[in-house]
Structures are given as C-alpha cells and as structure tokens.
Coordinates of C-alpha atoms and ligand atoms in Angstrom, one line a residue:
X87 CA 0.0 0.0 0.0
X88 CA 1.5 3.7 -0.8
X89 CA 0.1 7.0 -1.5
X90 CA 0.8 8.6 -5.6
X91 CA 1.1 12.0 -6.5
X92 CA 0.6 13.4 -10.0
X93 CA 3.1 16.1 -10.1
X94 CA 2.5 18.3 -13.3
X95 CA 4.9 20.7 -15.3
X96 CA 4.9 23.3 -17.2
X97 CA 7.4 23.3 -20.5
X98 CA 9.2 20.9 -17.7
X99 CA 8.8 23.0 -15.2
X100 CA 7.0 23.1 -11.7
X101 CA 5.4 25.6 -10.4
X102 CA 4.8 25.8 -6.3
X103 CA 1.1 24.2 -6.5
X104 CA 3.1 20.6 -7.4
X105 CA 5.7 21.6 -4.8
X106 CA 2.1 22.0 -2.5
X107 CA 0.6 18.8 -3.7
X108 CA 3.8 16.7 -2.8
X109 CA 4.1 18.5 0.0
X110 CA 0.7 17.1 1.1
X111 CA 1.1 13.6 -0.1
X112 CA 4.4 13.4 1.9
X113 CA 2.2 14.3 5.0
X114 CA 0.0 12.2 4.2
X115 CA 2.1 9.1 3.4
X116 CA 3.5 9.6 6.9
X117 CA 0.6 9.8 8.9
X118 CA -0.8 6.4 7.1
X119 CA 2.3 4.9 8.0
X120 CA 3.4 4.4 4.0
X121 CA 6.1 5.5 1.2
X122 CA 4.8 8.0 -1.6
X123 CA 5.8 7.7 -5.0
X124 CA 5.8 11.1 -7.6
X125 CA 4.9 10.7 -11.3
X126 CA 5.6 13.1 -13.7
X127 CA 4.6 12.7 -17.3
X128 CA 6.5 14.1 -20.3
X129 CA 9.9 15.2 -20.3
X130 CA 11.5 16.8 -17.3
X131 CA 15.2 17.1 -17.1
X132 CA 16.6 15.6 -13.9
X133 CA 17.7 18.3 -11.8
X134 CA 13.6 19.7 -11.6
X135 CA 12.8 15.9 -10.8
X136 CA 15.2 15.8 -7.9
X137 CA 14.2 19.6 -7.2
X138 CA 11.1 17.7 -5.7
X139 CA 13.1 16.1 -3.1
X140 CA 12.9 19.5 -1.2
X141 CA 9.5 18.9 -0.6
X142 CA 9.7 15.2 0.6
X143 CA 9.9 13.6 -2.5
X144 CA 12.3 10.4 -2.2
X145 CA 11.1 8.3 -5.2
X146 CA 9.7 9.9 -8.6
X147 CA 8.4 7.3 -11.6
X148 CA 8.9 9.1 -14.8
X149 CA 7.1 8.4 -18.5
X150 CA 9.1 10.7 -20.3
X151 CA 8.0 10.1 -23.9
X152 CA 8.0 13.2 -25.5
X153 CA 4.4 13.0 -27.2
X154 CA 3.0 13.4 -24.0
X155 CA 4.7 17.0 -23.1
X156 CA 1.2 18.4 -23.9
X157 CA -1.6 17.4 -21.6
X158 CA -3.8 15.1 -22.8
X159 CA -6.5 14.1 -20.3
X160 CA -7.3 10.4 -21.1
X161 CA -4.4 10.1 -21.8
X162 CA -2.4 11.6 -18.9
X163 CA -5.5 9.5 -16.7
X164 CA -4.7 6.4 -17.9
X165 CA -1.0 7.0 -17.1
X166 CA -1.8 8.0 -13.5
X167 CA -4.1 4.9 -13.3
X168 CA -1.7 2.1 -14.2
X169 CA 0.9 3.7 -12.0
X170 CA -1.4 4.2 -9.1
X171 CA -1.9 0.3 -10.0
X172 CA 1.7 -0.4 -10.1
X173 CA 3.1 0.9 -6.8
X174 CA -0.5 -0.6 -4.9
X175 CA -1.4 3.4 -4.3
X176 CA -4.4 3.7 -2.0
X177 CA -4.5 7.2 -2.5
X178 CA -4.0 8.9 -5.6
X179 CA -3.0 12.8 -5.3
X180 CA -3.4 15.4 -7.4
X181 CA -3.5 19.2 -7.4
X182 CA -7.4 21.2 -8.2
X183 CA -6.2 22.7 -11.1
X184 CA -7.5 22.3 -14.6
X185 CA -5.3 19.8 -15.3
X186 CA -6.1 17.9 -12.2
X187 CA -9.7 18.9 -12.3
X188 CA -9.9 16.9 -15.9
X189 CA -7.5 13.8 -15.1
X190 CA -8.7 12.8 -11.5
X191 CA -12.5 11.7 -12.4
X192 CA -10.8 9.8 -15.2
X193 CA -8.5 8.0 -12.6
X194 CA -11.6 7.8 -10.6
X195 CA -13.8 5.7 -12.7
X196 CA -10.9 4.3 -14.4
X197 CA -9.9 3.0 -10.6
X198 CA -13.4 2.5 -9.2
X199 CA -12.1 5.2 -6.7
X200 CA -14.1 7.8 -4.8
X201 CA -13.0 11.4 -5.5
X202 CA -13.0 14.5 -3.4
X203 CA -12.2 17.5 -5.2
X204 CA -10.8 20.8 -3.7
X205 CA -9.5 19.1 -0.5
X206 CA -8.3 21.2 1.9
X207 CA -6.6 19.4 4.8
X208 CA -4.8 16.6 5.7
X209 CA -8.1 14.0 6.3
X210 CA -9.7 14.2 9.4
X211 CA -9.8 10.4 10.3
X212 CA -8.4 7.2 7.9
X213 CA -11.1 4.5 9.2
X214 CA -13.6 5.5 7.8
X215 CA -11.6 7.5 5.4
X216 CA -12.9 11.4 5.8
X217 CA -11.8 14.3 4.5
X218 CA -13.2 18.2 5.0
X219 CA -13.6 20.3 2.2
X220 CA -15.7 23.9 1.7
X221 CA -19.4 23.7 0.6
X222 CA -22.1 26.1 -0.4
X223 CA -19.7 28.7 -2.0
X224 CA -17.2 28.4 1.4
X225 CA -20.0 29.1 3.6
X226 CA -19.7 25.8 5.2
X227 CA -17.2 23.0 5.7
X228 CA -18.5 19.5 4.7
X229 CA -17.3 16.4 5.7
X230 CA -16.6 13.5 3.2
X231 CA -16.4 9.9 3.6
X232 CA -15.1 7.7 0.7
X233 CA -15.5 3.9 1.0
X234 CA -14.3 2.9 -1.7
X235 CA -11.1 0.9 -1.2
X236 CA -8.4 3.6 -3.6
X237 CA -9.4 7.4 -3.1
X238 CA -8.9 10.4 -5.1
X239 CA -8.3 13.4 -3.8
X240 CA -7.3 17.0 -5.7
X241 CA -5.8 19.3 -3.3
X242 CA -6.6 23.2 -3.3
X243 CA -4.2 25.5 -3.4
X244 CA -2.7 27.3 -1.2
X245 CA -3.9 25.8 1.7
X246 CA -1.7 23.2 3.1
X247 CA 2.0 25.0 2.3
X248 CA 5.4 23.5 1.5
X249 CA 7.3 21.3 3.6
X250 CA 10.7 21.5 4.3
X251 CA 12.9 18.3 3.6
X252 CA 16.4 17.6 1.7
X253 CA 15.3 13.8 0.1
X254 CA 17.3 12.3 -2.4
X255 CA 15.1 11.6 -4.9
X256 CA 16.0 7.9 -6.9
X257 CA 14.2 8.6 -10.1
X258 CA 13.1 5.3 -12.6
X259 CA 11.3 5.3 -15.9
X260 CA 7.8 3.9 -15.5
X261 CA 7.5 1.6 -18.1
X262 CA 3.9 1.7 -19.7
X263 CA 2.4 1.2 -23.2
X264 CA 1.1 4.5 -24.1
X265 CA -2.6 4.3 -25.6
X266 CA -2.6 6.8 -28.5
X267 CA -6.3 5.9 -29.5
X268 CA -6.3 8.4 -26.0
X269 CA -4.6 11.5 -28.4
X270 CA -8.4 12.5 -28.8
X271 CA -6.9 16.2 -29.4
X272 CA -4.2 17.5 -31.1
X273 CA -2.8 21.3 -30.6
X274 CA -1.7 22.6 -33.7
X275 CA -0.1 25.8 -32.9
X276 CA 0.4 27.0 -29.5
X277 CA 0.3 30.9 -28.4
X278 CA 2.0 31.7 -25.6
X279 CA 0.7 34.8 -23.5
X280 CA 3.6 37.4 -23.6
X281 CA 3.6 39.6 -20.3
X282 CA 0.1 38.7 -18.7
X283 CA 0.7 36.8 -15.8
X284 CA -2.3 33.9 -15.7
X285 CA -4.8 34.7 -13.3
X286 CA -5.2 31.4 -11.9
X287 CA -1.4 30.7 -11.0
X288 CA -1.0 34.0 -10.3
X289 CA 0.5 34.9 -6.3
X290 CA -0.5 38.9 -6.3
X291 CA -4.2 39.7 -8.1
X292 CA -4.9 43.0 -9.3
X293 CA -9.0 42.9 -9.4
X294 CA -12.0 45.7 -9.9
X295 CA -15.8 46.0 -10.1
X296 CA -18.2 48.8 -10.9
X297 CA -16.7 51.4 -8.6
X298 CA -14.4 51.8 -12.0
X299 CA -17.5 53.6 -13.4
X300 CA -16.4 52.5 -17.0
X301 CA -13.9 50.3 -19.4
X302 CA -11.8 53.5 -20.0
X303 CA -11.0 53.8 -16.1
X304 CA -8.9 51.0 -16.5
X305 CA -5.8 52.4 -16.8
X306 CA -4.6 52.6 -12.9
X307 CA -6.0 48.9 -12.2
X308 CA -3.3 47.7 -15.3
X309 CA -0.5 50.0 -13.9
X310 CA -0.8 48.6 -10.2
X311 CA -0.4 45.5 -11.7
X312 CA 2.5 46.1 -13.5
X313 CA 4.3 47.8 -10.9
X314 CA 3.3 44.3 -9.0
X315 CA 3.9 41.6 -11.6
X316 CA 0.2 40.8 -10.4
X317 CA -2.8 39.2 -12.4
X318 CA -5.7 41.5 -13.2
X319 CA -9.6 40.3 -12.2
X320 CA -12.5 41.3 -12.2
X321 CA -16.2 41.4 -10.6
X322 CA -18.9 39.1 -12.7
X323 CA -21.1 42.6 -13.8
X324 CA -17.4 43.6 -15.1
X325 CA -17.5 40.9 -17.4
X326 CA -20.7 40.4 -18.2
X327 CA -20.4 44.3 -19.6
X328 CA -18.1 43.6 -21.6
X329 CA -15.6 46.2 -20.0
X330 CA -13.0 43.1 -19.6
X331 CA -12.8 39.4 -20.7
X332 CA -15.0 36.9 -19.5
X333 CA -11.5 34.9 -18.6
X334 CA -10.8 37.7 -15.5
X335 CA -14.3 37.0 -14.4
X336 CA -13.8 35.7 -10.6
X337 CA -16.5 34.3 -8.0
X338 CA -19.0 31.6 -7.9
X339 CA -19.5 31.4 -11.4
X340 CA -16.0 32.5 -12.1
X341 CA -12.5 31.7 -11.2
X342 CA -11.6 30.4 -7.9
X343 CA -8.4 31.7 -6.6
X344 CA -6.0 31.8 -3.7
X345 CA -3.2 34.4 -4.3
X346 CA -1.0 35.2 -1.8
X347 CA -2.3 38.7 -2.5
X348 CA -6.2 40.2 -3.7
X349 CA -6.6 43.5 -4.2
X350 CA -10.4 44.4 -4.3
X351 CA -10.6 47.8 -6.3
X352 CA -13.9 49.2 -6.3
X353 CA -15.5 45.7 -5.5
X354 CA -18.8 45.5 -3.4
X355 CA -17.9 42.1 -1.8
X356 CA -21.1 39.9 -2.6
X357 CA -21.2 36.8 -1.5
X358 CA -20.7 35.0 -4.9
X359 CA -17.6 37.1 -5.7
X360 CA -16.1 36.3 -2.6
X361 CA -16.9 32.7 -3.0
X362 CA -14.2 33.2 -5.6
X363 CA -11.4 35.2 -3.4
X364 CA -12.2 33.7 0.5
X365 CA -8.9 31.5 0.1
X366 CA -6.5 34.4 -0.4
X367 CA -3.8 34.7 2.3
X368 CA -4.4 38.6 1.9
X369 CA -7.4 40.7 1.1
X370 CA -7.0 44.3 0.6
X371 CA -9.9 46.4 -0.3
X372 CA -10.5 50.0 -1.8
X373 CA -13.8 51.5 -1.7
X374 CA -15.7 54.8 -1.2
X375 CA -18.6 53.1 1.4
X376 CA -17.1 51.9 4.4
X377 CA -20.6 49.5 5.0
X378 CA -19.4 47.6 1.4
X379 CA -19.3 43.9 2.7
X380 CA -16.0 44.0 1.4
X381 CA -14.5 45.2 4.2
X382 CA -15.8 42.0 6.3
X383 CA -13.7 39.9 4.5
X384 CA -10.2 42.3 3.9
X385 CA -7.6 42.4 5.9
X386 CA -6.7 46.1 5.1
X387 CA -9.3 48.1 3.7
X388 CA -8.8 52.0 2.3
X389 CA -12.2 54.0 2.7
X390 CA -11.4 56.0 -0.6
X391 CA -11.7 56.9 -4.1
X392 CA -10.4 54.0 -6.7
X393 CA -9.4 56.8 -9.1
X394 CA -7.1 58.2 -6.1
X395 CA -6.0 55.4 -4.3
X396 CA -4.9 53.0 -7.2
X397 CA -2.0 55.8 -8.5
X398 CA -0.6 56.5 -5.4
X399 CA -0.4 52.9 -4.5
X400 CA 1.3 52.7 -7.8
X401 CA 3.5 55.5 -6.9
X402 CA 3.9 54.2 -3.5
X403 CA 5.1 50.4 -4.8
X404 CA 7.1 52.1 -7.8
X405 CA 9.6 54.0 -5.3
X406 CA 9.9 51.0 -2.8
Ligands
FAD236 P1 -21.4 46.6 -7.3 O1 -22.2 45.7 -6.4 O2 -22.2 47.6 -8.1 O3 -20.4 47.4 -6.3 C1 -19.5 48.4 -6.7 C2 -18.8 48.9 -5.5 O4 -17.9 49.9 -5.8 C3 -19.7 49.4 -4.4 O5 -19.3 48.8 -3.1 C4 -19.4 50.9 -4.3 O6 -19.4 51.4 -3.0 C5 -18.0 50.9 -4.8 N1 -17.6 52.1 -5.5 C6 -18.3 52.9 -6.4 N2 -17.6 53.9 -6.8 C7 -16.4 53.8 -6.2 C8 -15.2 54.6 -6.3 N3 -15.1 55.6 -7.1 N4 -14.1 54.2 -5.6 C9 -14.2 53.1 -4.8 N5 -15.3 52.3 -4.7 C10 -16.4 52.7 -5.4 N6 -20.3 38.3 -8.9 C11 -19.0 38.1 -9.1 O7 -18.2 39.0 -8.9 N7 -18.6 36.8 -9.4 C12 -19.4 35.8 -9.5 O8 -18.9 34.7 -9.8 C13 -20.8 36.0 -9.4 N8 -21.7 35.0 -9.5 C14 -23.0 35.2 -9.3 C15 -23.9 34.1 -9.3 C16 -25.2 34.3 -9.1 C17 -26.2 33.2 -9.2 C18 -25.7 35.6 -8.8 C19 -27.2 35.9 -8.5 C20 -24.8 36.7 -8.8 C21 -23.5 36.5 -9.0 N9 -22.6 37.6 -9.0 C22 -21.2 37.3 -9.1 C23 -23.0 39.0 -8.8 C24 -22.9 39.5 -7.4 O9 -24.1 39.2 -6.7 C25 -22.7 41.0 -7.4 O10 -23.8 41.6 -8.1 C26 -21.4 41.5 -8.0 O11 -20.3 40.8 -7.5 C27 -21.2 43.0 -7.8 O12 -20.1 43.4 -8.6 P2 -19.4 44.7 -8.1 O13 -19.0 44.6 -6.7 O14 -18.4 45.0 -9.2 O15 -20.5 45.9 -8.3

C-alpha cells in the first residue's frame, strides 16, 4: 500500500502548487504509516525531478515520452491509473487545477475510486476514510467519507503549504504502453501569452468592479499590476459588460483563486464574488462606502476613491 502523487509541469517546469501537492502527499504518506511515490509525465530534465526532493519527495516514476509534453487528459488519466496500479497506491494525489480537475475523475472511474475535489486538509480520520472540504460557496465546511477501497483526492491551493525536507530523490522510468487511441486532441499551434501573468497561478491579483465607473477607467488597475507583476480580475457585472474578458471574471461562477495577494478595487464584496477570493492569504480592499461587505472579508481596507488610491499605490510600490 503507498500513496501517488501526479506532479504536473509546465514546458518541464514546476510551479509551487506541485511543490504544494507533494508537499501534502508526503504528510499524508507519513501519517498512514506508508512510502509516496511522484509521477511526472512528459519530459522533465533531472535536476527539476530531484528539485522535488525539497519537498519530501524520495522516489519519482517518470514516462518521459515526448508525445506526451502536452496534456492530454485520457491520456495523462490512464497513465496515473496504471501507476497508481503499479506501486499498490491507495491514494491517488493530485493538485485542483485544470489539469487535475480533468484527469482525477478519469483516474476515478478508471480505478473505481471515490474522488473528493478541492480538498483542503490533511483528512480528518483514515477508518472510515474522511476528508473536510468547503461547501455552499465556502459558507460551510463539509465532511466527506469515501468507501471505496483507492481514493482520489485534488488538493486546493494554497492551503496546506510547503514542507521543508532535503530527500534524495532515486528517479526510474515507468515503463507503460502508451494508448494513443487516448490523443483524442491534437494542438496545432500554441500561443504563448507574452507579459500577462495567468490569473489562476497567479500569487498577487490586481481585481475591480463597478466602482471603475467605466472600461476607459482601467488604466490605474493595469499600472498597479504592473508595478506588482500581479494578475488583473475582475467582478462578474465587469465581465458580463463587456468592459473586460469573461477569462478575469472571478466568483462563484468564475475563477476560484488563492493568491498570496487580492486586491479588491472598487469591488462591493457579494457573496458569490467572494466565494471566488475567500482562500487568499491577503485581502485588501479599496472602496468609497465603508458598510461595502467588502471590508468584512479584507484584511486592510482604504475607505477611498479608486481613481485616487490606485495611482498613489502605484506611486507608493514604484519608489519602494
Ligand atoms: P457593485 O455591487 O455595483 O459594487 C460596486 C462597489 O464599488 C460598491 O461597493 C461601491 O461602493 C464601490 N464604488 C463605487 N464607486 C467607487 C469609487 N469611485 N471608488 C471606490 N469604490 C467605489 N459576482 C461576481 O463578482 N462573481 C461571480 O462569480 C458572481 N456569480 C453570481 C452568481 C449568481 C447566481 C448571482 C445571482 C450573482 C453573481 N454575482 C457574481 C453577482 C454578485 O451578486 C454582485 O452583483 C457582483 O459581485 C457585484 O459586482 P461589483 O462589486 O463589481 O459591483
């Protein structure tokens, strides 16, 4: 019996929410008593495999064929599955990101496995196997049991943190026939985003609402941003408007995120938006009405004008 992490890359790189996810897995393994294995698909060069070792990593199966550097979902799935097969996982890790969000209810059904998605602790008891996640837009916290014998679990970000450990990592190529009946997708030209930071990996956010008054307004939200290598967001009427994409869009029916960093500009603070923002480590809110709901959720708040505070912010982070 062991516990199986699905650490993802980027262009064979890994970003902190893998570093998070093994992280967790290494607490976990250690609190069932068991060894954790790491597998990363597609090709990662050795020194970011061992890099994992810093986070508790000590043995890290590898399919390294280079057709599957881009994600494929049934196919990255059945890769998870036949190595969570493999090593006799009971657990099967993996972070609640978009590619884990579309690989771990393959692995699920592929495994006959219950899933819990956006898990947020450690679980809270392993007989009967129960973990605690947020419900009803993070008013509430549920608990979970699965009963299935193997589990899936995707881990939120953000919320556990990174362990501290110095493993040597013994790295081994997992063997497995690749199915490419899976390829059900193939990307024919890839664009990368120059200069935008992506919202969702993003660790400072930049966001505003209707207290911008209009599109053309936007000007100071971008130039905070810059100044703070930060994401920009936005409220649902923002989008919905048109003034910005539909992709900066964050709440209920938006983004979820949990940046090290949210600034609210100009942002009431309804419930469903903050359903979207509750997991930040850092709220900060601008607005003119000191009652906006806003303020119960931020840790700092300005009572002022967006227009006014957002430069000298700017100013203020520019000259530090
Ligand atoms: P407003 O509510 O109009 O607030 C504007 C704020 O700006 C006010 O607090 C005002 O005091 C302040 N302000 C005005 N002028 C200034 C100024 N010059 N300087 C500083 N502050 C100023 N919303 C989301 O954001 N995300 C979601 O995913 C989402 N999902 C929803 C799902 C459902 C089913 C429903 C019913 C609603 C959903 N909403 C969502 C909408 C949500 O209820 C709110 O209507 C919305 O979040 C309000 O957006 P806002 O704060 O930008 O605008």
């Amino acid at each position: 019996m062991s516990v199986i992490a699905f650490a993802k890359n980027w262009n064979g790189k890994f970003k902190n929410s893998s570093f998070e996810l093994v992280s967790y897995t290494k607490a976990l393994a250690n609190q069932l008593n068991t060894n954790m294995v790491v597998l990363s698909i597609g090709e990662v060069a050795e020194e970011e495999l061992k890099l994992l070792g810093n986070y508790g990593a000590d043995k890290v199966l590898t399919v390294s064929d280079p057709q599957l550097n881009t994600l494929t979902s049934r196919a990255y799935a059945d890769i998870v599955a036949k190595a969570a097969e493999s090593v006799g996982a009971e657990v099967i890790v993996l972070s609640d990101n978009n590619s884990g969000k579309a690989i771990a209810p393959r692995v699920s059904v592929k495994l006959k496995a219950g899933l819990v998605a956006a898990v947020q602790e450690l679980p809270v008891s392993f007989e009967p196997f129960v973990v605690k996640k947020r419900v009803f837009s993070g008013k509430a916290f549920g608990h979970v049991q699965i009963k299935s014998d193997k589990k899936v679990l995707t881990i939120a970000k953000n919320c556990f943190g990174l362990l501290e450990a110095s493993c040597v990592v013994a790295i081994e190529e997992f063997a497995v026939d690749i199915d490419t009946s899976l390829f059900k997708v193939k990307i024919v030209e890839e664009e990368e985003q120059k200069d935008k930071v992506i919202l969702s990996d993003a660790d400072v956010v930049v966001s505003a609402g209707r207290g911008m008054r209009s599109p053309e307004n936007w000007a100071p939200v971008e130039e905070l941003a810059e100044v703070l290598g930060a994401a920009t967001a936005c409220s649902r009427p923002v989008s919905d408007e048109g003034w910005r994409g539909h992709e900066e869009h964050v709440g209920q029916t938006g983004k979820v995120i949990a940046p090290n960093l949210y600034i609210a500009a100009g942002i009431s603070g309804a419930i469903q938006h903050v359903a979207g923002i509750s997991r930040s480590k850092c709220i900060v809110a601008i607005n003119t009405d000191p009652e906006a709901p806003i303020f119960g959720v931020a840790d700092y708040g300005i009572v002022g004008d967006v227009m006014d505070v957002l430069p000298r912010l700017t100013e203020a982070f520019r000259n530090s």
